[in-house]
CSV table of C-alpha atoms in Angstrom, one decimal:
chain,number,residue,atom,x,y,z
A,203,MET,CA,-1.4,-67.0,13.4
A,204,THR,CA,-5.1,-66.2,13.2
A,205,ARG,CA,-5.1,-63.8,16.1
A,206,SER,CA,-2.2,-61.7,14.5
A,207,SER,CA,-3.9,-61.8,11.0
A,208,ARG,CA,-7.2,-60.5,12.7
A,209,GLN,CA,-5.4,-57.8,14.4
A,210,ARG,CA,-3.8,-56.6,11.1
A,211,GLU,CA,-7.2,-56.5,9.5
A,212,ARG,CA,-8.5,-54.5,12.4
A,213,GLU,CA,-5.6,-52.0,12.2
A,214,ARG,CA,-6.4,-51.7,8.2
A,215,GLU,CA,-9.8,-51.0,9.0
A,216,SER,CA,-9.2,-48.3,11.6
A,217,GLU,CA,-6.5,-46.7,9.3
A,218,THR,CA,-9.1,-46.7,6.6
A,219,GLU,CA,-11.7,-45.1,8.8
A,220,GLN,CA,-9.1,-42.5,10.0
A,221,GLU,CA,-8.2,-41.6,6.3
A,222,GLU,CA,-12.0,-41.3,5.4
A,223,ASP,CA,-12.7,-39.0,8.6
A,224,GLU,CA,-9.6,-37.0,7.6
A,225,GLY,CA,-10.6,-36.8,4.0
A,226,VAL,CA,-14.2,-35.0,5.1
A,227,ARG,CA,-14.7,-31.9,2.8
A,228,ASP,CA,-18.2,-31.2,3.1
A,229,CYS,CA,-21.3,-31.5,5.2
A,230,PRO,CA,-23.0,-34.9,5.0
A,231,GLU,CA,-26.4,-33.4,5.8
A,232,CYS,CA,-26.6,-30.2,3.7
A,233,GLY,CA,-23.4,-30.6,1.4
A,234,SER,CA,-22.0,-27.3,2.5
A,235,GLU,CA,-18.2,-26.9,2.5
A,236,ASP,CA,-18.1,-24.2,5.2
A,237,LEU,CA,-16.8,-26.5,7.9
A,238,ILE,CA,-15.5,-24.6,11.2
A,239,LYS,CA,-13.1,-26.2,13.6
A,240,SER,CA,-13.9,-25.3,17.3
A,241,SER,CA,-10.7,-25.5,19.3
A,242,ASP,CA,-12.2,-25.1,22.7
A,243,ARG,CA,-14.7,-28.1,22.3
A,244,GLY,CA,-12.5,-30.2,19.7
A,245,GLU,CA,-15.3,-30.4,17.2
A,246,LEU,CA,-15.6,-29.7,13.4
A,247,ILE,CA,-19.0,-28.0,12.8
A,248,CYS,CA,-21.1,-27.1,9.7
A,249,ASP,CA,-21.4,-23.2,9.6
A,250,ASP,CA,-24.7,-23.5,7.6
A,251,CYS,CA,-26.9,-26.3,9.3
A,252,GLY,CA,-24.9,-26.5,12.7
A,253,LEU,CA,-24.4,-30.3,12.4
A,254,VAL,CA,-21.3,-31.6,14.3
A,255,VAL,CA,-19.3,-33.4,11.6
A,256,GLU,CA,-16.5,-34.6,13.9
A,257,GLU,CA,-15.9,-34.4,17.5
A,258,GLY,CA,-13.0,-35.4,19.9
A,259,ASN,CA,-10.2,-33.7,17.4
A,260,ILE,CA,-6.7,-33.8,18.7
A,261,ASP,CA,-5.3,-30.5,19.9
A,262,PRO,CA,-1.9,-29.8,18.5
A,263,GLY,CA,-1.2,-26.9,20.7
A,264,PRO,CA,1.0,-26.7,23.6
A,265,GLU,CA,-0.3,-28.1,27.1
A,266,TRP,CA,0.6,-24.9,28.8
A,267,ARG,CA,-1.1,-21.5,28.9
A,268,ALA,CA,0.4,-18.2,28.4
A,269,PHE,CA,-1.4,-14.9,28.8
A,270,ASN,CA,1.4,-12.5,27.3
A,271,HIS,CA,4.5,-12.5,25.1
A,272,GLN,CA,7.0,-12.9,28.0
A,273,GLU,CA,5.2,-15.9,29.4
A,274,ARG,CA,4.9,-17.3,26.1
A,275,GLN,CA,8.7,-16.9,25.3
A,276,GLU,CA,9.6,-18.4,28.8
A,277,LYS,CA,7.5,-21.5,28.5
A,278,SER,CA,8.2,-22.3,24.8
A,279,ARG,CA,10.6,-25.1,24.5
A,280,VAL,CA,11.6,-24.7,21.0
A,281,GLY,CA,14.5,-22.8,19.3
A,282,ALA,CA,14.5,-20.2,16.7
A,283,PRO,CA,13.2,-21.2,13.2
A,284,THR,CA,15.6,-22.5,10.6
A,285,THR,CA,16.9,-19.8,8.3
A,286,GLN,CA,18.8,-19.7,4.9
A,287,THR,CA,21.1,-16.8,6.1
A,288,MET,CA,23.3,-19.0,8.2
A,289,HIS,CA,25.6,-21.8,6.6
A,290,ASP,CA,24.0,-24.5,8.9
A,291,LYS,CA,20.6,-23.0,8.5
A,292,GLY,CA,20.5,-22.4,12.4
A,293,LEU,CA,20.5,-26.0,13.2
A,294,THR,CA,23.5,-25.8,15.7
A,295,THR,CA,24.3,-25.5,19.3
A,296,THR,CA,26.0,-22.7,21.0
A,297,ILE,CA,27.8,-22.7,24.4
A,298,ASP,CA,26.7,-19.7,26.4
A,299,TRP,CA,29.5,-17.3,27.1
A,300,LYS,CA,28.3,-16.8,30.7
A,301,ASP,CA,30.5,-18.9,33.0
A,302,LYS,CA,27.6,-20.1,35.2
A,303,ASP,CA,26.1,-23.4,36.0
A,304,ALA,CA,22.3,-24.4,35.6
A,305,TYR,CA,21.6,-22.6,38.8
A,306,GLY,CA,23.0,-19.5,38.0
A,307,ARG,CA,26.1,-20.0,40.2
A,308,SER,CA,29.7,-19.1,39.1
A,309,ILE,CA,32.0,-22.1,38.0
A,310,SER,CA,35.5,-22.9,39.3
A,311,SER,CA,38.5,-21.5,37.2
A,312,LYS,CA,39.2,-25.1,36.1
A,313,LYS,CA,35.8,-25.6,34.7
A,314,ARG,CA,36.1,-21.9,33.2
A,315,SER,CA,39.0,-22.9,31.3
A,316,GLN,CA,37.5,-26.1,30.1
A,317,MET,CA,34.1,-24.2,28.8
A,318,HIS,CA,36.6,-21.8,27.1
A,319,ARG,CA,38.3,-24.8,25.1
A,320,LEU,CA,34.9,-26.2,24.5
A,321,ARG,CA,33.6,-22.9,23.0
A,322,LYS,CA,36.7,-22.8,20.8
A,323,TRP,CA,36.2,-26.0,19.4
A,324,GLN,CA,32.5,-25.6,18.9
A,325,GLU,CA,33.3,-22.6,16.5
A,326,ARG,CA,36.0,-24.7,14.4
A,327,ILE,CA,33.6,-27.9,14.1
A,328,ARG,CA,30.6,-25.6,13.0
A,329,THR,CA,32.4,-25.6,9.5
A,330,LYS,CA,33.6,-28.9,8.6
A,331,ASP,CA,35.1,-28.2,5.2
A,332,ALA,CA,36.3,-25.3,2.8
A,333,GLY,CA,33.0,-25.3,1.1
A,334,GLU,CA,31.0,-24.5,4.2
A,335,ARG,CA,33.6,-22.1,5.3
A,336,ASN,CA,33.2,-20.0,1.9
A,337,LEU,CA,29.4,-20.3,2.4
A,338,GLN,CA,29.8,-18.9,6.0
A,339,PHE,CA,31.8,-16.1,4.7
A,340,ALA,CA,29.5,-15.3,1.8
A,341,LEU,CA,26.3,-15.3,4.0
A,342,SER,CA,28.0,-13.1,6.5
A,343,GLU,CA,28.9,-10.7,3.5
A,344,ILE,CA,25.4,-10.5,2.5
A,345,ASP,CA,24.0,-9.8,5.9
A,346,ARG,CA,26.5,-7.0,6.4
A,347,MET,CA,25.6,-5.4,2.9
A,348,ALA,CA,21.8,-6.0,3.7
A,349,SER,CA,22.1,-4.1,6.9
A,350,ALA,CA,24.0,-1.3,5.4
A,351,LEU,CA,21.5,-0.9,2.7
A,352,GLY,CA,18.4,-1.1,5.2
A,353,VAL,CA,16.6,-4.0,3.4
A,354,PRO,CA,14.2,-6.1,5.1
A,355,ARG,CA,14.9,-9.8,6.4
A,356,SER,CA,12.8,-11.3,3.3
A,357,VAL,CA,15.6,-9.9,1.0
A,358,ARG,CA,18.4,-11.6,2.9
A,359,GLU,CA,16.7,-14.9,2.7
A,360,VAL,CA,16.2,-14.7,-0.8
A,361,ALA,CA,19.8,-13.5,-1.5
A,362,SER,CA,21.0,-16.4,0.6
A,363,VAL,CA,18.8,-18.8,-1.4
A,364,ILE,CA,20.1,-17.6,-4.8
A,365,TYR,CA,23.7,-17.8,-3.5
A,366,ARG,CA,23.3,-21.5,-2.4
A,367,ARG,CA,21.8,-22.3,-5.9
A,368,ALA,CA,24.7,-20.6,-7.5
A,369,LEU,CA,27.0,-22.8,-5.1
A,370,LYS,CA,25.1,-25.8,-6.0
A,371,GLU,CA,25.4,-25.2,-9.8
A,372,ASP,CA,29.2,-24.6,-9.6
A,373,LEU,CA,28.8,-21.1,-10.8
A,374,ILE,CA,31.4,-19.6,-8.1
A,375,ARG,CA,34.4,-21.1,-9.7
A,376,GLY,CA,36.7,-18.4,-11.3
A,377,ARG,CA,34.8,-15.8,-9.4
A,378,SER,CA,35.1,-14.0,-6.2
A,379,ILE,CA,32.9,-15.0,-3.3
A,380,GLU,CA,32.1,-11.3,-2.6
A,381,GLY,CA,31.2,-10.6,-6.3
A,382,VAL,CA,28.8,-13.4,-6.5
A,383,ALA,CA,27.4,-12.6,-3.0
A,384,THR,CA,26.9,-9.0,-3.8
A,385,SER,CA,25.2,-10.0,-7.3
A,386,ALA,CA,22.8,-12.4,-5.3
A,387,LEU,CA,21.8,-9.6,-3.1
A,388,TYR,CA,21.2,-7.3,-6.1
A,389,ALA,CA,19.1,-10.1,-7.6
A,390,ALA,CA,17.2,-10.4,-4.5
A,391,CYS,CA,16.3,-6.7,-4.2
A,392,ARG,CA,15.0,-6.7,-7.6
A,393,LYS,CA,13.0,-10.0,-6.9
A,394,GLU,CA,11.3,-8.6,-3.8
A,395,GLY,CA,10.5,-5.4,-5.4
A,396,ILE,CA,12.8,-3.3,-3.3
A,397,PRO,CA,15.1,-2.1,-5.9
A,398,ARG,CA,18.6,-0.7,-5.2
A,399,SER,CA,20.9,0.9,-8.0
A,400,LEU,CA,24.1,-0.8,-8.9
A,401,GLU,CA,25.9,2.3,-7.5
A,402,GLU,CA,24.2,1.9,-4.0
A,403,ILE,CA,25.1,-1.8,-3.9
A,404,SER,CA,28.8,-1.1,-5.1
A,405,ASP,CA,29.2,1.5,-2.2
A,406,VAL,CA,28.5,-0.9,0.5
A,407,SER,CA,30.3,-3.7,-1.5
A,408,ARG,CA,34.1,-4.5,-1.7
A,409,VAL,CA,33.7,-5.1,-5.4
A,410,GLU,CA,33.5,-2.8,-8.5
A,411,ARG,CA,30.3,-2.0,-10.1
A,412,LYS,CA,31.3,-3.4,-13.3
A,413,GLU,CA,32.2,-6.8,-11.7
A,414,ILE,CA,28.8,-6.8,-9.9
A,415,GLY,CA,26.9,-6.1,-13.4
A,416,ARG,CA,28.8,-8.9,-15.1
A,417,THR,CA,28.5,-11.4,-12.4
A,418,TYR,CA,24.7,-10.6,-12.0
A,419,ARG,CA,24.0,-11.2,-15.7
A,420,TYR,CA,25.8,-14.5,-15.7
A,421,ILE,CA,24.1,-15.7,-12.6
A,422,SER,CA,20.6,-14.6,-13.5
A,423,GLN,CA,21.0,-16.3,-16.9
A,424,GLU,CA,22.4,-19.5,-15.6
A,425,LEU,CA,19.8,-19.8,-12.8
A,426,GLY,CA,16.9,-18.7,-15.0
A,427,LEU,CA,16.0,-15.8,-12.7
A,428,GLU,CA,12.9,-14.0,-14.5
A,429,MET,CA,13.8,-10.5,-13.8
A,430,GLU,CA,11.2,-7.9,-14.9
A,431,PRO,CA,12.6,-4.3,-15.8
A,432,VAL,CA,12.7,-2.1,-12.6
A,433,ASP,CA,9.8,0.5,-12.5
A,434,PRO,CA,11.1,3.9,-11.9
A,435,LYS,CA,8.0,4.5,-9.5
A,436,LYS,CA,9.6,2.2,-6.9
A,437,TYR,CA,12.5,4.6,-6.4
A,438,VAL,CA,10.1,7.8,-5.9
A,439,PRO,CA,9.0,7.2,-2.3
A,440,ARG,CA,12.5,6.6,-1.2
A,441,PHE,CA,14.1,9.5,-3.1
A,442,CYS,CA,11.3,12.0,-2.2
A,443,SER,CA,11.6,11.0,1.6
A,444,GLU,CA,15.6,11.7,1.4
A,445,LEU,CA,14.9,15.2,-0.4
A,446,GLU,CA,12.2,15.9,2.2
A,447,LEU,CA,9.4,16.6,-0.4
A,448,SER,CA,5.8,16.4,0.1
A,449,GLU,CA,3.0,13.6,-0.7
A,450,GLU,CA,2.0,15.8,-3.7
A,451,VAL,CA,5.3,16.2,-5.4
A,452,GLN,CA,5.4,12.3,-5.0
A,453,THR,CA,2.0,11.9,-6.7
A,454,LYS,CA,3.1,14.2,-9.5
A,455,ALA,CA,6.4,12.5,-10.2
A,456,ASN,CA,4.5,9.1,-10.5
A,457,GLU,CA,2.0,10.7,-12.8
A,458,ILE,CA,4.8,12.1,-14.9
A,459,ILE,CA,6.5,8.5,-15.1
A,460,GLU,CA,3.2,6.8,-16.1
A,461,THR,CA,2.4,9.3,-18.7
A,462,THR,CA,5.6,9.5,-20.2
A,463,ALA,CA,6.2,5.9,-20.1
A,464,GLU,CA,3.0,5.1,-22.1
A,465,LYS,CA,4.5,7.2,-24.9
A,466,GLY,CA,7.7,4.8,-24.8
A,467,LEU,CA,10.1,7.3,-23.4
A,468,LEU,CA,11.3,4.9,-20.8
A,469,SER,CA,12.6,2.1,-23.3
A,470,GLY,CA,16.4,1.8,-22.9
A,471,LYS,CA,16.5,4.4,-20.1
A,472,SER,CA,18.0,4.2,-16.6
A,473,PRO,CA,15.3,3.7,-14.0
A,474,THR,CA,17.1,5.7,-11.4
A,475,GLY,CA,17.8,8.7,-13.7
A,476,TYR,CA,14.3,8.8,-15.0
A,477,ALA,CA,12.7,8.8,-11.5
A,478,ALA,CA,15.2,11.4,-10.4
A,479,ALA,CA,14.2,13.7,-13.6
A,480,ALA,CA,10.4,13.2,-12.7
A,481,ILE,CA,11.0,14.2,-9.2
A,482,TYR,CA,13.0,17.3,-10.3
A,483,ALA,CA,10.1,18.3,-12.8
A,484,ALA,CA,7.4,17.5,-10.0
A,485,SER,CA,9.2,19.6,-7.6
A,486,LEU,CA,9.2,22.7,-10.0
A,487,LEU,CA,5.5,22.1,-10.9
A,488,CYS,CA,4.5,21.8,-7.1
A,489,ASN,CA,6.7,25.0,-6.0
A,490,GLU,CA,9.0,22.8,-3.8
A,491,LYS,CA,12.1,23.6,-5.9
A,492,LYS,CA,15.2,21.3,-5.6
A,493,THR,CA,18.4,21.9,-7.7
A,494,GLN,CA,19.6,19.3,-10.1
A,495,ARG,CA,22.5,18.7,-7.9
A,496,GLU,CA,20.7,17.8,-4.8
A,497,VAL,CA,18.3,15.4,-6.8
A,498,ALA,CA,21.5,13.7,-8.7
A,499,ASP,CA,23.3,13.3,-5.2
A,500,VAL,CA,20.3,11.3,-3.9
A,501,ALA,CA,19.7,9.2,-7.0
A,502,GLN,CA,23.5,8.8,-7.6
A,503,VAL,CA,23.2,9.9,-11.3
A,504,THR,CA,24.7,13.0,-13.0
A,505,GLU,CA,23.1,16.3,-13.6
A,506,VAL,CA,23.5,15.7,-17.3
A,507,THR,CA,21.0,12.6,-17.1
A,508,ILE,CA,18.7,14.7,-15.2
A,509,ARG,CA,18.7,17.6,-17.7
A,510,ASN,CA,18.2,15.1,-20.8
A,511,ARG,CA,15.4,13.1,-19.1
A,512,TYR,CA,13.7,16.2,-17.8
A,513,GLN,CA,13.7,17.8,-21.3
A,514,GLU,CA,12.2,14.7,-22.7
A,515,GLN,CA,9.6,14.3,-20.1
A,516,ILE,CA,8.2,18.0,-20.2
A,517,GLU,CA,8.0,17.8,-24.0
A,518,ALA,CA,6.2,14.6,-23.8
A,519,MET,CA,3.9,16.1,-21.2
A,520,GLY,CA,3.4,19.3,-23.2
A,521,ILE,CA,4.8,21.5,-20.4
A,522,HIS,CA,7.0,24.6,-21.6
A,523,SER,CA,9.8,25.3,-19.3
């Protein structure tokens, strides 16, 4: 009994010492907070006075060495990172389609049929209920639309998180899965500062523009998504690139947007139409003329919208057409 109690006291003391060591935040010699970890020697060194604060640190890295990316991939024993874009977050097993054993030799016909059945059941048990099947379908739709729009991976992750939150809050009930998935992608594009217009989103979706807008407003309100108004300048680089306009036109269009927005012309206007009109005005000023029809097709707005915004902008700039 006495020995066991002493052992417990020693364990407590060692844990306390370890916690104190881990809690070191400054140098005991000079009080500096500039402490550097030396990975090759396993030491914690003060950068100012050179005092070795700790030594014999544990290296959390792998025990093997790799000198290029291929070696690193071959020696690594971990799988892909978890992702929100898959219904099971990527934490699953897959049976390889190659009918070969561990040594790369072909397997018998009996084993092949057995592996075929195993693959089939593996796909079936990945989704255990209707909720997971709906989530799988919605996330695959988000991935398809994101690929068609050419948005980065981060937008897909954010869209998946928004859809999962909507599913958890039971906001899907009474609405189509495609509509909520499209609205989540539209919200994610705005959240990540890579805006896409409702027209562009509806072009790649199987849902009408009106339903996307209605569902987006409902979801953003219920989930408390703080969405700032879209800055028209974010559309300028993409539109100018599609119209093959120079950097000079892009700079001039941004200048027109900044100047006219300060005078209050942007309030209540569509950001895509406003950006398109600024690009049209800039192309005329920089002698790289594009027709209203060309600009309207790229921005997916009408020529009337461009004419109206163009007139307002050149009047505000004090330019006579």
